[in-house]
mmCIF file of C-alpha atoms in Angstrom:
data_model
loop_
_atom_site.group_PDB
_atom_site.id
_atom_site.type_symbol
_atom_site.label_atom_id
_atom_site.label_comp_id
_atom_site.label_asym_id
_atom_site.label_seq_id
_atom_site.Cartn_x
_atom_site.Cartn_y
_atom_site.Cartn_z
ATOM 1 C CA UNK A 1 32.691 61.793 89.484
ATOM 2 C CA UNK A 2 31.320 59.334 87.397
ATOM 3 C CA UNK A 3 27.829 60.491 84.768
ATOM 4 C CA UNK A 4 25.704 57.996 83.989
ATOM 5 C CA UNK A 5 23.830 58.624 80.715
ATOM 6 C CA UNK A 6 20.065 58.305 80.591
ATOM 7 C CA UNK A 7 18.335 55.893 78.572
ATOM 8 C CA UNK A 8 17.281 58.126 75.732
ATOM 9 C CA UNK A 9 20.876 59.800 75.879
ATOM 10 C CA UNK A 10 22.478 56.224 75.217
ATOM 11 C CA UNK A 11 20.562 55.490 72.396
ATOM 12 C CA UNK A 12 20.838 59.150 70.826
ATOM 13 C CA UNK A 13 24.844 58.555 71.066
ATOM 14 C CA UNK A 14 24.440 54.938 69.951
ATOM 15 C CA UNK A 15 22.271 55.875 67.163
ATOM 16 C CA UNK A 16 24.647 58.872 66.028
ATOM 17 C CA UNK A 17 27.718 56.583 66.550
ATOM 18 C CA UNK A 18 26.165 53.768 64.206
ATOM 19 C CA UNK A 19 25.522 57.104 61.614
ATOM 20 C CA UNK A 20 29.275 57.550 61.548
ATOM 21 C CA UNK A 21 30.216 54.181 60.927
ATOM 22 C CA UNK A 22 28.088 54.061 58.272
ATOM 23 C CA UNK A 23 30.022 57.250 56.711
ATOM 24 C CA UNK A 24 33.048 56.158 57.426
ATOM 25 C CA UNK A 25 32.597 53.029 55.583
ATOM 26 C CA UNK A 26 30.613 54.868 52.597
ATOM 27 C CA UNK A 27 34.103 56.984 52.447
ATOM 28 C CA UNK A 28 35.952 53.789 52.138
ATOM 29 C CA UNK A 29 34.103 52.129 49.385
ATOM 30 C CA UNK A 30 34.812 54.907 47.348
ATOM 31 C CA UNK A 31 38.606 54.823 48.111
ATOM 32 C CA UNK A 32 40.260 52.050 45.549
ATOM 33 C CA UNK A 33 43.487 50.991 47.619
ATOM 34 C CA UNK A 34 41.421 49.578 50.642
ATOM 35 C CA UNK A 35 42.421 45.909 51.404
ATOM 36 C CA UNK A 36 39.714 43.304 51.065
ATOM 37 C CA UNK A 37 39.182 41.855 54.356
ATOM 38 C CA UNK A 38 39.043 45.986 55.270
ATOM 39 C CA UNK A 39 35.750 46.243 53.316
ATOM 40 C CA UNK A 40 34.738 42.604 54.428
ATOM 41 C CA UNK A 41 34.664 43.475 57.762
ATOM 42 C CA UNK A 42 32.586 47.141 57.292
ATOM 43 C CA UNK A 43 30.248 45.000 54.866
ATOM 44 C CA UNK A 44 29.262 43.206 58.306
ATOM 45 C CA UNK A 45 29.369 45.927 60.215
ATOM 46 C CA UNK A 46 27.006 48.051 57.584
ATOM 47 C CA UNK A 47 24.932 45.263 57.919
ATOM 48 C CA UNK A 48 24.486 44.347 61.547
ATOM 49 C CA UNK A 49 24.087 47.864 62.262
ATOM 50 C CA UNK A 50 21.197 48.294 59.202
ATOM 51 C CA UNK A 51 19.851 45.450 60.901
ATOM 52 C CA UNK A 52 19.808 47.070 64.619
ATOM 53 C CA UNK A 53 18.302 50.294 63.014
ATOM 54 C CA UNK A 54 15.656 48.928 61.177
ATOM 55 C CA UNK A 55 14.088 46.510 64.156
ATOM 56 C CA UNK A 56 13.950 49.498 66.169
ATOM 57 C CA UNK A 57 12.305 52.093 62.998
ATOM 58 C CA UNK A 58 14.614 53.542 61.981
ATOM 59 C CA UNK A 59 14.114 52.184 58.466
ATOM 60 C CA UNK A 60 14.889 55.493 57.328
ATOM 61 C CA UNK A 61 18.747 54.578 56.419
ATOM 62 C CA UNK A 62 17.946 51.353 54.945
ATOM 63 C CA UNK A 63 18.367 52.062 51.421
ATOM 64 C CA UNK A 64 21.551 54.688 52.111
ATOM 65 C CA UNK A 65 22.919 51.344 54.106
ATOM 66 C CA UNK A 66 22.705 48.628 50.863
ATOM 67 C CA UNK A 67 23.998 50.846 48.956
ATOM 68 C CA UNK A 68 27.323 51.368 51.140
ATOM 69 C CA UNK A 69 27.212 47.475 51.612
ATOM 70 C CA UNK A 70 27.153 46.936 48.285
ATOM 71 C CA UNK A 71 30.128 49.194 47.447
ATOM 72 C CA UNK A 72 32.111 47.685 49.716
ATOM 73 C CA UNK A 73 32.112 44.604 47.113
ATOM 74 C CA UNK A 74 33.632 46.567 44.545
#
Protein backbone atom coordinates (compact mmCIF):
# COMPACT_ATOMS: atom_id res chain seq x y z
CA UNK A 1 0.00 0.00 0.00
CA UNK A 2 1.54 2.95 -1.11
CA UNK A 3 0.91 6.71 1.32
CA UNK A 4 1.07 9.60 -0.40
CA UNK A 5 2.07 12.57 1.79
CA UNK A 6 0.01 15.74 1.74
CA UNK A 7 1.26 18.92 0.66
CA UNK A 8 1.87 20.50 4.02
CA UNK A 9 3.34 17.03 5.25
CA UNK A 10 6.04 17.23 2.34
CA UNK A 11 7.17 20.44 3.12
CA UNK A 12 7.17 19.85 7.07
CA UNK A 13 9.62 16.73 6.24
CA UNK A 14 11.45 18.77 3.61
CA UNK A 15 11.81 21.63 5.86
CA UNK A 16 13.00 19.36 8.92
CA UNK A 17 15.28 17.38 6.51
CA UNK A 18 17.02 20.72 5.22
CA UNK A 19 17.31 21.49 9.41
CA UNK A 20 19.46 18.39 9.65
CA UNK A 21 21.66 19.03 6.94
CA UNK A 22 22.32 22.13 8.19
CA UNK A 23 23.48 20.37 11.64
CA UNK A 24 25.17 17.94 10.20
CA UNK A 25 27.33 20.24 8.34
CA UNK A 26 27.62 22.77 11.47
CA UNK A 27 29.08 19.39 13.23
CA UNK A 28 31.55 19.09 10.48
CA UNK A 29 32.99 22.51 10.41
CA UNK A 30 33.90 22.10 13.79
CA UNK A 31 35.66 18.71 13.17
CA UNK A 32 39.47 19.59 11.86
CA UNK A 33 40.30 16.29 9.80
CA UNK A 34 37.39 16.84 7.22
CA UNK A 35 38.75 16.82 3.59
CA UNK A 36 38.28 19.99 1.59
CA UNK A 37 36.11 19.19 -1.22
CA UNK A 38 33.92 17.51 1.99
CA UNK A 39 33.24 21.06 3.30
CA UNK A 40 33.12 22.45 -0.38
CA UNK A 41 30.38 20.53 -1.19
CA UNK A 42 28.17 21.25 2.35
CA UNK A 43 29.26 25.04 1.73
CA UNK A 44 26.84 24.64 -1.43
CA UNK A 45 24.57 22.71 0.06
CA UNK A 46 24.29 25.26 3.28
CA UNK A 47 23.78 27.63 0.77
CA UNK A 48 21.24 26.42 -1.73
CA UNK A 49 19.24 25.25 1.04
CA UNK A 50 19.54 28.99 3.01
CA UNK A 51 18.52 30.10 -0.23
CA UNK A 52 15.26 27.71 -0.57
CA UNK A 53 14.37 28.70 3.10
CA UNK A 54 14.57 32.19 2.90
CA UNK A 55 12.35 32.69 -0.57
CA UNK A 56 9.77 30.81 1.12
CA UNK A 57 10.13 32.92 4.98
CA UNK A 58 11.74 31.14 6.62
CA UNK A 59 14.44 33.77 7.12
CA UNK A 60 14.55 32.68 10.53
CA UNK A 61 17.85 30.36 9.97
CA UNK A 62 19.56 32.79 7.87
CA UNK A 63 22.09 34.03 10.14
CA UNK A 64 22.58 30.30 11.97
CA UNK A 65 23.16 29.25 8.02
CA UNK A 66 26.31 31.95 7.18
CA UNK A 67 27.67 31.19 9.97
CA UNK A 68 27.92 27.25 9.24
CA UNK A 69 28.89 28.34 5.59
CA UNK A 70 31.43 30.27 6.70
CA UNK A 71 33.02 27.60 8.94
CA UNK A 72 33.12 25.34 6.44
CA UNK A 73 36.08 27.66 4.96
CA UNK A 74 38.14 27.14 7.83
Amino acid sequence: MKVKLTDEDRDRLALHSAFAVHQIARWVATQPNVPKDIRDRLRGHISAIEGVMVTSGHDWIRDEMEATEAALHA
